[in-house]
Short mmCIF file of C-alpha atoms and ligand atoms in Angstrom, two decimals:
data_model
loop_
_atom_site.label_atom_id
_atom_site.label_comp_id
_atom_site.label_asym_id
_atom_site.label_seq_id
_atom_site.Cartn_x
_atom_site.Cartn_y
_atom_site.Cartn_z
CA UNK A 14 17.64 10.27 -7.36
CA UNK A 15 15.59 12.67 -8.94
CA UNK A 16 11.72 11.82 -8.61
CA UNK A 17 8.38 12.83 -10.42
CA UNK A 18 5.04 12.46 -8.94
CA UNK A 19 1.84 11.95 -11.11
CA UNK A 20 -1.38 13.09 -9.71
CA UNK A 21 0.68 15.23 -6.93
CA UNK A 22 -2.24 17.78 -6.09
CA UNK A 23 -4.69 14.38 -4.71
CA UNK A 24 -4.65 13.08 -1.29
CA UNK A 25 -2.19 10.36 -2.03
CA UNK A 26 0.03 12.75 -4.12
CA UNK A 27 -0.13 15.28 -0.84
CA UNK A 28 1.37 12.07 1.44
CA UNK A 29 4.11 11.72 -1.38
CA UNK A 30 5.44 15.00 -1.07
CA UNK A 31 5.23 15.36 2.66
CA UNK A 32 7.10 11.89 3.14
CA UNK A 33 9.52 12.27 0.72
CA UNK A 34 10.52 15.61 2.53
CA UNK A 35 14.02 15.07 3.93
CA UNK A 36 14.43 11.30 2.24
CA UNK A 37 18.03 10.20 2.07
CA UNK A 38 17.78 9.00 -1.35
CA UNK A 39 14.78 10.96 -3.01
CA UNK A 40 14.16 14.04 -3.79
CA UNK A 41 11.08 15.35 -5.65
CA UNK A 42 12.20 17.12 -9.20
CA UNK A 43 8.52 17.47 -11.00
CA UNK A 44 5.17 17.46 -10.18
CA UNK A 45 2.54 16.66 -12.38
CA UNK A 46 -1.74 16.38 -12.23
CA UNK A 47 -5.23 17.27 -14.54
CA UNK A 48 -4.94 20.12 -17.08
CA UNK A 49 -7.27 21.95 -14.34
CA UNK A 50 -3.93 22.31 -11.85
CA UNK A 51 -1.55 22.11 -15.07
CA UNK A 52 0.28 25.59 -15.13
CA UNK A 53 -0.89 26.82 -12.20
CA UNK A 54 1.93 27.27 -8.93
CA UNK A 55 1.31 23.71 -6.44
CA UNK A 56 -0.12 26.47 -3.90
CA UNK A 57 -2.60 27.61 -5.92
CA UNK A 58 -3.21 23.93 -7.44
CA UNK A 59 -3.75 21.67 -4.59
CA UNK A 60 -5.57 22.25 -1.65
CA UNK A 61 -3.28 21.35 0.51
CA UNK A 62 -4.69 18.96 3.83
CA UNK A 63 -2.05 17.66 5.45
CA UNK A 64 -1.24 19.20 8.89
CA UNK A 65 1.48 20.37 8.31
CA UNK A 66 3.08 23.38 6.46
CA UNK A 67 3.17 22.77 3.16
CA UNK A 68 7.55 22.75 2.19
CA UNK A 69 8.56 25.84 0.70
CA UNK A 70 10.28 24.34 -2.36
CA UNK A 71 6.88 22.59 -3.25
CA UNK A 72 4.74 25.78 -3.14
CA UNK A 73 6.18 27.57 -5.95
CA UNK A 74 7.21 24.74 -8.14
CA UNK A 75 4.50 25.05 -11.54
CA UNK A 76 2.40 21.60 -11.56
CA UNK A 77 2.89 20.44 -15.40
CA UNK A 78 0.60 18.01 -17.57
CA UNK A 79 1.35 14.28 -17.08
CA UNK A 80 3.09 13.86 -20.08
CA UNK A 81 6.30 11.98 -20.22
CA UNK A 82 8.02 14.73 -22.59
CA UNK A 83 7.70 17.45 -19.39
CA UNK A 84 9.49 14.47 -17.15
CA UNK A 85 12.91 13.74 -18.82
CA UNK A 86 14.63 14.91 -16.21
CA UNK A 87 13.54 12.59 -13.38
CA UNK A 88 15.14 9.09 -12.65
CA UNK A 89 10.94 7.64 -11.99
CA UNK A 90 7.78 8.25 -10.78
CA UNK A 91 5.35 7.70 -8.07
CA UNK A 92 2.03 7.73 -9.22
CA UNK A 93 -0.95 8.49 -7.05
CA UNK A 94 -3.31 9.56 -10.35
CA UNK A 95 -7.32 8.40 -10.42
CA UNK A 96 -7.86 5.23 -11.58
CA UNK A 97 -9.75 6.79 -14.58
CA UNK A 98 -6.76 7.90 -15.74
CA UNK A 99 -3.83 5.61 -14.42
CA UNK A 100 -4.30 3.08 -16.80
CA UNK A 101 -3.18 5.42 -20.52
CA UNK A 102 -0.92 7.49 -18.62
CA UNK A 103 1.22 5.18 -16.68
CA UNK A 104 1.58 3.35 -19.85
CA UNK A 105 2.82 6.26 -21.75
CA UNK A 106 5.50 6.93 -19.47
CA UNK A 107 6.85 3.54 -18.91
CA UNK A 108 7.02 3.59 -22.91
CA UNK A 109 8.92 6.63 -22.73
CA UNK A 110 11.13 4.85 -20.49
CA UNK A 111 10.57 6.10 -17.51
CA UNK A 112 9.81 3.89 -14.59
CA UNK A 113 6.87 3.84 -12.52
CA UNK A 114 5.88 3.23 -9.27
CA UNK A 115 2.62 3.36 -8.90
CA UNK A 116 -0.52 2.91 -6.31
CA UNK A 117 -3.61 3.31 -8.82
CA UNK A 118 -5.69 -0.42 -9.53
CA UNK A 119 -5.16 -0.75 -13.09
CA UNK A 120 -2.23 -2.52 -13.60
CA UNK A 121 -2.36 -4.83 -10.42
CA UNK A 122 -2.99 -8.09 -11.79
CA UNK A 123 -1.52 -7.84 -14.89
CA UNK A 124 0.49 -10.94 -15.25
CA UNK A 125 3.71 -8.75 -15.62
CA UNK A 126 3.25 -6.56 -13.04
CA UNK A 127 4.71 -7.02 -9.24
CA UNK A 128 1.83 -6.30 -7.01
CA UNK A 129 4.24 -5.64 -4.19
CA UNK A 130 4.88 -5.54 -0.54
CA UNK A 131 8.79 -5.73 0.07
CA UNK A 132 8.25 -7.64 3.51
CA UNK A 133 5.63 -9.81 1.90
CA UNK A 134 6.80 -11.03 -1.54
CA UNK A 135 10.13 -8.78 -2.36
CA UNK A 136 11.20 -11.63 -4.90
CA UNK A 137 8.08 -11.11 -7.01
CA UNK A 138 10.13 -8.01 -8.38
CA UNK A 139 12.07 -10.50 -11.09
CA UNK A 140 8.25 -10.30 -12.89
CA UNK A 141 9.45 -6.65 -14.34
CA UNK A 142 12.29 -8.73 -16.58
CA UNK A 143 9.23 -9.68 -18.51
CA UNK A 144 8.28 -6.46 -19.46
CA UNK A 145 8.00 -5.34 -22.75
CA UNK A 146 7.45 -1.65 -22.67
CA UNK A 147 10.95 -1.01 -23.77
CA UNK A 148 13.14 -3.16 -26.26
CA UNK A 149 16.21 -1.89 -23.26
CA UNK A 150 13.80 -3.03 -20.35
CA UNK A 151 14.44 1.08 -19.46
CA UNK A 152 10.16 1.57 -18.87
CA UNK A 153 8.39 -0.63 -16.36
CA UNK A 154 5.34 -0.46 -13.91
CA UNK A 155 5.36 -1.43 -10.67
CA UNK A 156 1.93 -1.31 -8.48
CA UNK A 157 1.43 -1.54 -4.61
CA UNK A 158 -2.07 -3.21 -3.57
CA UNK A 159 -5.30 -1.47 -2.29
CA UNK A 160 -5.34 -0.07 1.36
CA UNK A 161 -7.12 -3.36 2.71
CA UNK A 162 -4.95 -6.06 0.64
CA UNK A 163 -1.73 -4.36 2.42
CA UNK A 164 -2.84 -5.10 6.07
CA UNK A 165 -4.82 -7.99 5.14
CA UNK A 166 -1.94 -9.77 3.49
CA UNK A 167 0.85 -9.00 5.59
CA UNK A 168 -1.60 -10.29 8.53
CA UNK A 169 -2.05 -13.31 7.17
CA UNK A 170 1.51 -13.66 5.58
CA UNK A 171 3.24 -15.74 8.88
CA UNK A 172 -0.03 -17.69 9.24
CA UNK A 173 -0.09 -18.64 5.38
CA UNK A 174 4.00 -19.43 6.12
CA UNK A 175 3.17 -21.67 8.48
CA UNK A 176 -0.52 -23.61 8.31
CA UNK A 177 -1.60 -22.37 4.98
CA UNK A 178 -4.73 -20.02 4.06
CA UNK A 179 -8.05 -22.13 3.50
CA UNK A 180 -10.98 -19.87 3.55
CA UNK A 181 -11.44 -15.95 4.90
CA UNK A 182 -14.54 -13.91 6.11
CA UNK A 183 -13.80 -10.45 6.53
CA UNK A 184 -15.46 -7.25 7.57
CA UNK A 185 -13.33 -3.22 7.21
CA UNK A 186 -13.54 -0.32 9.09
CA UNK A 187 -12.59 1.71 6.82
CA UNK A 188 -11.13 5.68 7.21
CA UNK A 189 -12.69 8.40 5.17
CA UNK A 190 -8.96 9.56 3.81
CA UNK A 191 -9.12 6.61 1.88
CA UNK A 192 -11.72 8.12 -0.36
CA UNK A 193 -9.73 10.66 -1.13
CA UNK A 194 -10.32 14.44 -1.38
CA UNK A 195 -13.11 15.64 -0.65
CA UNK A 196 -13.95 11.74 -0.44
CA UNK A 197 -17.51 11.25 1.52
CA UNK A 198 -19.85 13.40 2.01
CA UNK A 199 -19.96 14.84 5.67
CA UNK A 200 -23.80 14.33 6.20
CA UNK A 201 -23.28 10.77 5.19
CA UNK A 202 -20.84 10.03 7.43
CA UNK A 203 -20.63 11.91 10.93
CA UNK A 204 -21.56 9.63 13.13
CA UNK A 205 -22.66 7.05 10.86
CA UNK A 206 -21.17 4.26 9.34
CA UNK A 207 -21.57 2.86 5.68
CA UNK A 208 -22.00 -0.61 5.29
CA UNK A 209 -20.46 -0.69 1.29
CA UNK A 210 -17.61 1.01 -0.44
CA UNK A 211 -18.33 1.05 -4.07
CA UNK A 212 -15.32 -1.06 -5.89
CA UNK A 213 -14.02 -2.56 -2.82
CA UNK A 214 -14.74 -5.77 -2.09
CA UNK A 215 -13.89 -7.82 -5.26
CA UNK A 216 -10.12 -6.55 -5.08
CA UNK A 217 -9.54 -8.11 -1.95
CA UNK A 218 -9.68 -11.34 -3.12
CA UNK A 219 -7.76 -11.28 -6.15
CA UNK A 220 -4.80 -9.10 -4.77
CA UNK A 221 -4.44 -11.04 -1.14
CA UNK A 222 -3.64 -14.22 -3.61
CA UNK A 223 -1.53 -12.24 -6.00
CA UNK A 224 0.07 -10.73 -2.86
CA UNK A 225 0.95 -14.75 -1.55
CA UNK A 226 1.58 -16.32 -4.43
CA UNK A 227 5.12 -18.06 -4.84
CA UNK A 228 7.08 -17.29 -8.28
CA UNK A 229 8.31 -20.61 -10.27
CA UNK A 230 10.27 -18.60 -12.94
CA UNK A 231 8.09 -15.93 -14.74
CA UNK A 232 4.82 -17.60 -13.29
CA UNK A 233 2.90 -16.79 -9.85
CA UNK A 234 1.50 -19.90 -8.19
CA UNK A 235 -1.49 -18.21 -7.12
CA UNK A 236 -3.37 -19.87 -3.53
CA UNK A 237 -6.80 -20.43 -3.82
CA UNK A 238 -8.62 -19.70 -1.02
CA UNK A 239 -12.25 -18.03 -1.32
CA UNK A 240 -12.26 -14.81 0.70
CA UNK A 241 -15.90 -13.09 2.04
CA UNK A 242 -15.75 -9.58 2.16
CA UNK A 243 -17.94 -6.89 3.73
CA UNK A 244 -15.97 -3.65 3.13
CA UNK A 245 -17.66 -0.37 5.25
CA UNK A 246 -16.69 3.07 5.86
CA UNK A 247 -16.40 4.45 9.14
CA UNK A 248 -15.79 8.37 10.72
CA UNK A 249 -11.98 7.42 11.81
CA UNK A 250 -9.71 10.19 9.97
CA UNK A 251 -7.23 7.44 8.98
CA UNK A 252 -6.19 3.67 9.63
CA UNK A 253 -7.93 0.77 7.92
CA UNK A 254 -8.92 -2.01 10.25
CA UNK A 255 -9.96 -5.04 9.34
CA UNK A 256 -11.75 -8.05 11.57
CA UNK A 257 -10.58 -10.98 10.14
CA UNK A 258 -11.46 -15.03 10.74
CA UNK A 259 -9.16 -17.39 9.04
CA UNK A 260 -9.45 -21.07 8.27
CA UNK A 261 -6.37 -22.55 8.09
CA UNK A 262 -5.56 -25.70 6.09
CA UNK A 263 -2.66 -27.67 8.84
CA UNK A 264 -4.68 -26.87 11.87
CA UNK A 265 -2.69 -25.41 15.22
CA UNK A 266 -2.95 -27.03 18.33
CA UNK A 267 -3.70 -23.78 20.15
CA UNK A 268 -3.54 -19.79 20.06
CA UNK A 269 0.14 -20.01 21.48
CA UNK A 270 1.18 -22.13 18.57
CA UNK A 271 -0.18 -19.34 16.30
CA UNK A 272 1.01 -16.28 17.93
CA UNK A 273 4.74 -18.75 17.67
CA UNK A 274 3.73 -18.15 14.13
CA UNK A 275 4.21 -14.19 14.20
CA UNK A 276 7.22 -14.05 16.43
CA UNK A 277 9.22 -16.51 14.57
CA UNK A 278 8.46 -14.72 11.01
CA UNK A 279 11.72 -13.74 9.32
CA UNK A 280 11.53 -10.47 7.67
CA UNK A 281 12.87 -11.06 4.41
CA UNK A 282 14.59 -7.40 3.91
CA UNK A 283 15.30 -6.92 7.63
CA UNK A 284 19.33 -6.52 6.89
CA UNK A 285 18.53 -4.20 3.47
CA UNK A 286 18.20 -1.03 6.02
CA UNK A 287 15.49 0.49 3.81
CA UNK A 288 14.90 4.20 5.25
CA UNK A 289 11.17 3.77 5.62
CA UNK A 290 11.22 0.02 6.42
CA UNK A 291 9.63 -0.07 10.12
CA UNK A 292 12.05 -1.91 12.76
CA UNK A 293 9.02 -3.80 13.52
CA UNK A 294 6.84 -5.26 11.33
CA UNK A 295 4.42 -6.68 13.47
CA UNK A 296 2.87 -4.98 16.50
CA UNK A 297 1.21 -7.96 18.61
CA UNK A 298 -1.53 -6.06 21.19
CA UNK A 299 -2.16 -8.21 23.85
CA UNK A 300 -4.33 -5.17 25.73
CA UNK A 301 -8.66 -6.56 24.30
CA UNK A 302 -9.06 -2.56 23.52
CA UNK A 303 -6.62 -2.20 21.18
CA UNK A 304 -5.59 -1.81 18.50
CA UNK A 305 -7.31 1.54 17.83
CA UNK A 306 -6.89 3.70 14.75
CA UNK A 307 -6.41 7.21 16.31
CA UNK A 308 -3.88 5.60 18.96
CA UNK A 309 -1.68 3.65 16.74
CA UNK A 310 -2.00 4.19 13.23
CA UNK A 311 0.77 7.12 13.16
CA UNK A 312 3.14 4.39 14.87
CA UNK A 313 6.45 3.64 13.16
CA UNK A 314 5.63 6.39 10.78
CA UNK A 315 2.87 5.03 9.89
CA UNK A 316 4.53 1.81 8.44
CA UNK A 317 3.63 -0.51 11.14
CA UNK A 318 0.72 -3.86 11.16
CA UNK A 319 -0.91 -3.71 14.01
CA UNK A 320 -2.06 -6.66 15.35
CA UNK A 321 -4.98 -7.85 18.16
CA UNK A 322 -7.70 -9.53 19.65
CA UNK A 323 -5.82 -12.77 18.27
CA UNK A 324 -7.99 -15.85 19.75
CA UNK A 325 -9.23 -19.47 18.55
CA UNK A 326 -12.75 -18.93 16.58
CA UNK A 327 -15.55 -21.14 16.83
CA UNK A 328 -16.46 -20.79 13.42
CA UNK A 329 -13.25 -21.30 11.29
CA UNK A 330 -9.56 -21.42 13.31
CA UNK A 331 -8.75 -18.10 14.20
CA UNK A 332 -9.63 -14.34 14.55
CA UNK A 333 -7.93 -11.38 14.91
CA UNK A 334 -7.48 -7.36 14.10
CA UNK A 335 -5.47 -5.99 11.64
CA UNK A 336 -4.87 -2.14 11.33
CA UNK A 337 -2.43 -0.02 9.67
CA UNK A 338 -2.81 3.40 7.83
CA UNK A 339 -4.33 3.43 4.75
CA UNK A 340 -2.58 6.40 3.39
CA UNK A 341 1.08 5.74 4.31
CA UNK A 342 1.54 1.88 5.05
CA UNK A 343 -1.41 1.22 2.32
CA UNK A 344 -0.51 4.31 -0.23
CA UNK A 345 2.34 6.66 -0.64
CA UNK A 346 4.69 5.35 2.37
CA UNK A 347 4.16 1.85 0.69
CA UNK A 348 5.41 3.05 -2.44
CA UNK A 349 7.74 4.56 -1.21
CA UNK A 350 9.37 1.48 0.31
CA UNK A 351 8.95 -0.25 -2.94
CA UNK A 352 11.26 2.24 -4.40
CA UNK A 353 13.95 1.76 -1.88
CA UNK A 354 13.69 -1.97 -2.26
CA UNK A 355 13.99 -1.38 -6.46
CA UNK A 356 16.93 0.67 -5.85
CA UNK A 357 18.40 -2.17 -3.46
CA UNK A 358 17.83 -4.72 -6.39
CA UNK A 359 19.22 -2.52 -9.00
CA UNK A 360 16.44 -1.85 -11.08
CA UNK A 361 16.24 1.91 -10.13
CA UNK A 362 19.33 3.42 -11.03
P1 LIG B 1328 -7.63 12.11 -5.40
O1 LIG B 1328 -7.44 12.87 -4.12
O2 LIG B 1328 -8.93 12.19 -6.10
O3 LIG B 1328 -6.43 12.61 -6.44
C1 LIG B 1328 -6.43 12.25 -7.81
C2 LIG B 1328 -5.25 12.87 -8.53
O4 LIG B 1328 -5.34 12.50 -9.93
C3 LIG B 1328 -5.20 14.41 -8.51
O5 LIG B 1328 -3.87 14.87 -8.43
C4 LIG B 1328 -5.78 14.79 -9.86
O6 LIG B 1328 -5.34 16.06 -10.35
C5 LIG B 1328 -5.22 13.70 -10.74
N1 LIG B 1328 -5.98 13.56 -11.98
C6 LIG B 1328 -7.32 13.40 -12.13
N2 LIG B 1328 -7.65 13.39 -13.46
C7 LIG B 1328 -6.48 13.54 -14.14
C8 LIG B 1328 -6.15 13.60 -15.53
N3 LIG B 1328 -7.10 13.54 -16.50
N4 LIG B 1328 -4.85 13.75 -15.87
C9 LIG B 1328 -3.88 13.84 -14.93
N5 LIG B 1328 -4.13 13.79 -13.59
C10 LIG B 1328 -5.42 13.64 -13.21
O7 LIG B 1328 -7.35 10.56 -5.20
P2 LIG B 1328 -6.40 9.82 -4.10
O8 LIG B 1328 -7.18 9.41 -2.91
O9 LIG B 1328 -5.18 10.63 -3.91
O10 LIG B 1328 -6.05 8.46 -4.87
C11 LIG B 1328 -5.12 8.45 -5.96
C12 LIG B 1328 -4.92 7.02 -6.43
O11 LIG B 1328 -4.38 6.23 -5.39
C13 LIG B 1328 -6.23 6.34 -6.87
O12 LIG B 1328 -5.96 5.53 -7.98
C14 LIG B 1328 -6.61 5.54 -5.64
O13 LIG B 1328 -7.41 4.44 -5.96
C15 LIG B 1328 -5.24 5.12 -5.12
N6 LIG B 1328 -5.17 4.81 -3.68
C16 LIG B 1328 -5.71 5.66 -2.74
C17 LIG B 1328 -5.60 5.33 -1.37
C18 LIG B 1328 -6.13 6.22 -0.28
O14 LIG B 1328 -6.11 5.78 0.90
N7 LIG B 1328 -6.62 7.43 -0.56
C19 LIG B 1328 -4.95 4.16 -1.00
C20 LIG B 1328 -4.40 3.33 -1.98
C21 LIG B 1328 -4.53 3.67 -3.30
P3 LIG B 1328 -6.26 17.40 -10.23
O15 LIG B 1328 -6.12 17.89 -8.81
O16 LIG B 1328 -5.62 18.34 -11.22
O17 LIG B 1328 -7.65 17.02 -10.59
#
């Protein structure tokens, strides 16, 4: 299938291209971003940080205005545009009839939209029948959540299975990638740590619920547990952790019964053989020191939960890690995966 990414020069829209290099299915046809980079050859356009090369058949290709007119020719798009932006544009081309997959904020709780995770809640996908962008259902958004909400919620999805979500406190460690380029300020953040992210904190909420909601018909039965977040930013280069204590509504017995929880989970799209799905979801650290960001968050291609320091709490039930990276699992590789589940379900064709 021939793809399109919006907002292709940005950090996110960097991860897009060098994931999609080499995908079975995919391959990039169009590359769009700001009338800044509009015109201008990618090389010259983006400055390009990943480490590694950037693909020759990227380099030359001219970046062109996010407009759905200079896009006929692709099958959908991933969008990784600013927020500011997202919103008008994404719109437009979902109009036009071309589909969207996107990982900007504005359309994530819209009551149309799957917020999705295709381990987590792959039937939520039915919500794009509802959409009314096109009289031929052709145009349709799809978002994937904010870098916390994905290893928060597929952390807490076997748990919620099993004894049900009550209450969460929560504090991130958050990497600097996930401000984007050129993000924070180095003098504010070399050996420092930043106890507030501007933004942050009231998504988590909102999208963890959206995230574990169950789907009568067209409706999402939304949980409603209250969630206490203290989102920070931290000098890691990239992977999101998250300390999280849960209270749980059935309560276990003990720790074993809980960590029965996670090994008893049944992946949903484990027989789909999606090309970026990770064989395992769930990496369970039993070693106190880990997991740790720079160790592990390139594990599985970067598409793995990592999970540790899982114990009984004395305030609440039960605490534990949860890290994954915030570019790929939480960004691009995420959407990526959503993709390959649409084309699965038919609805990319
Ligand atoms: P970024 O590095 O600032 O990139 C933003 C992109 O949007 C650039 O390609 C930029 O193009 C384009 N853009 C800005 N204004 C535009 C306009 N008026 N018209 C068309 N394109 C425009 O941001 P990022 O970190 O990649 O994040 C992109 C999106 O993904 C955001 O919505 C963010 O919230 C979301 N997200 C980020 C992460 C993460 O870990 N970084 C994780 C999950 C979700 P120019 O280069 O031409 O300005």
């Amino acid at each position: 299938m021939k793809v399109g990414i919006l907002g292709a020069t940005g950090a996110v829209g960097q991860k897009f291209i060098r994931l999609l290099q080499g995908h079975p299915w995919f391959e990039i046809e169009a590359l769009g971003a700001s009338e800044r980079s509009a015109g201008k050859k990618y090389k010259d356009a983006a400055n390009w940080i990943e480490d590694v090369q950037l693909p020759l058949s990227i380099k030359e290709m001219t970046v062109k205005n996010c407009e759905p007119s200079e896009f006929s020719e692709v099958d959908f798009v991933f969008s990784g545009l600013d927020s500011s932006v997202a919103g008008d544009i994404e719109k437009a081309f979902a109009i036009a009839g071309i589909p969207v997959i996107s990982n900007a904020r504005n359309y994530r709780q819209h009551p149309t939209v799957p917020l999705l995770i295709p381990e987590i809640n792959p039937d939520h996908t039915e919500l794009i029948k509802t959409q009314t962008f096109t009289e031929d259902g052709s145009g349709w958004i799809v978002t994937n959540p904010n870098c916390v909400a994905v290893p928060l919620s597929i952390s807490l999805k076997p748990l919620h299975d099993v004894f049900g979500i009550e209450a969460l406190i929560l504090t991130t460690l958050q990497a600097v990638s996930g401000a984007g380029y050129p993000g924070v300020a180095s003098l504010d953040i070399l050996g420092n740590v930043i106890p507030f992210i501007s933004g942050e904190e009231p998504k988590v909420g909102p999208e963890t619920r959206k995230l574990l909601s169950t789907l009568d018909g067209t409706n999402l039965i939304k949980p409603e547990f209250p969630v206490q977040a203290t989102a920070t930013r931290v000098p890691t280069i990239n992977g999101h952790m998250i300390s999280v204590t849960a209270k749980l509504k059935d309560k276990p017995k003990n720790i074993e019964e809980i960590k029965r929880a996670y090994m008893n989970w049944q992946n949903p799209i484990s027989d789909l053989d999606l090309p970026f799905a990770p064989k395992e979801l769930y990496k369970l650290h039993q070693e106190e020191k880990y997991p740790q960001p720079r160790l592990h968050a390139d594990w599985e291609n970067g598409m793995q939960l990592h999970l540790g320091r899982l114990r009984e709490a004395e305030v609440f039930d039960v605490s534990f890690v949860a890290m994954a990276h915030n570019t790929i699992r939480g960004a691009a590789g995420g959407a990526i995966l959503n993709a390959e589940l649409l084309v699965k379900k038919g609805f990319l064709k």
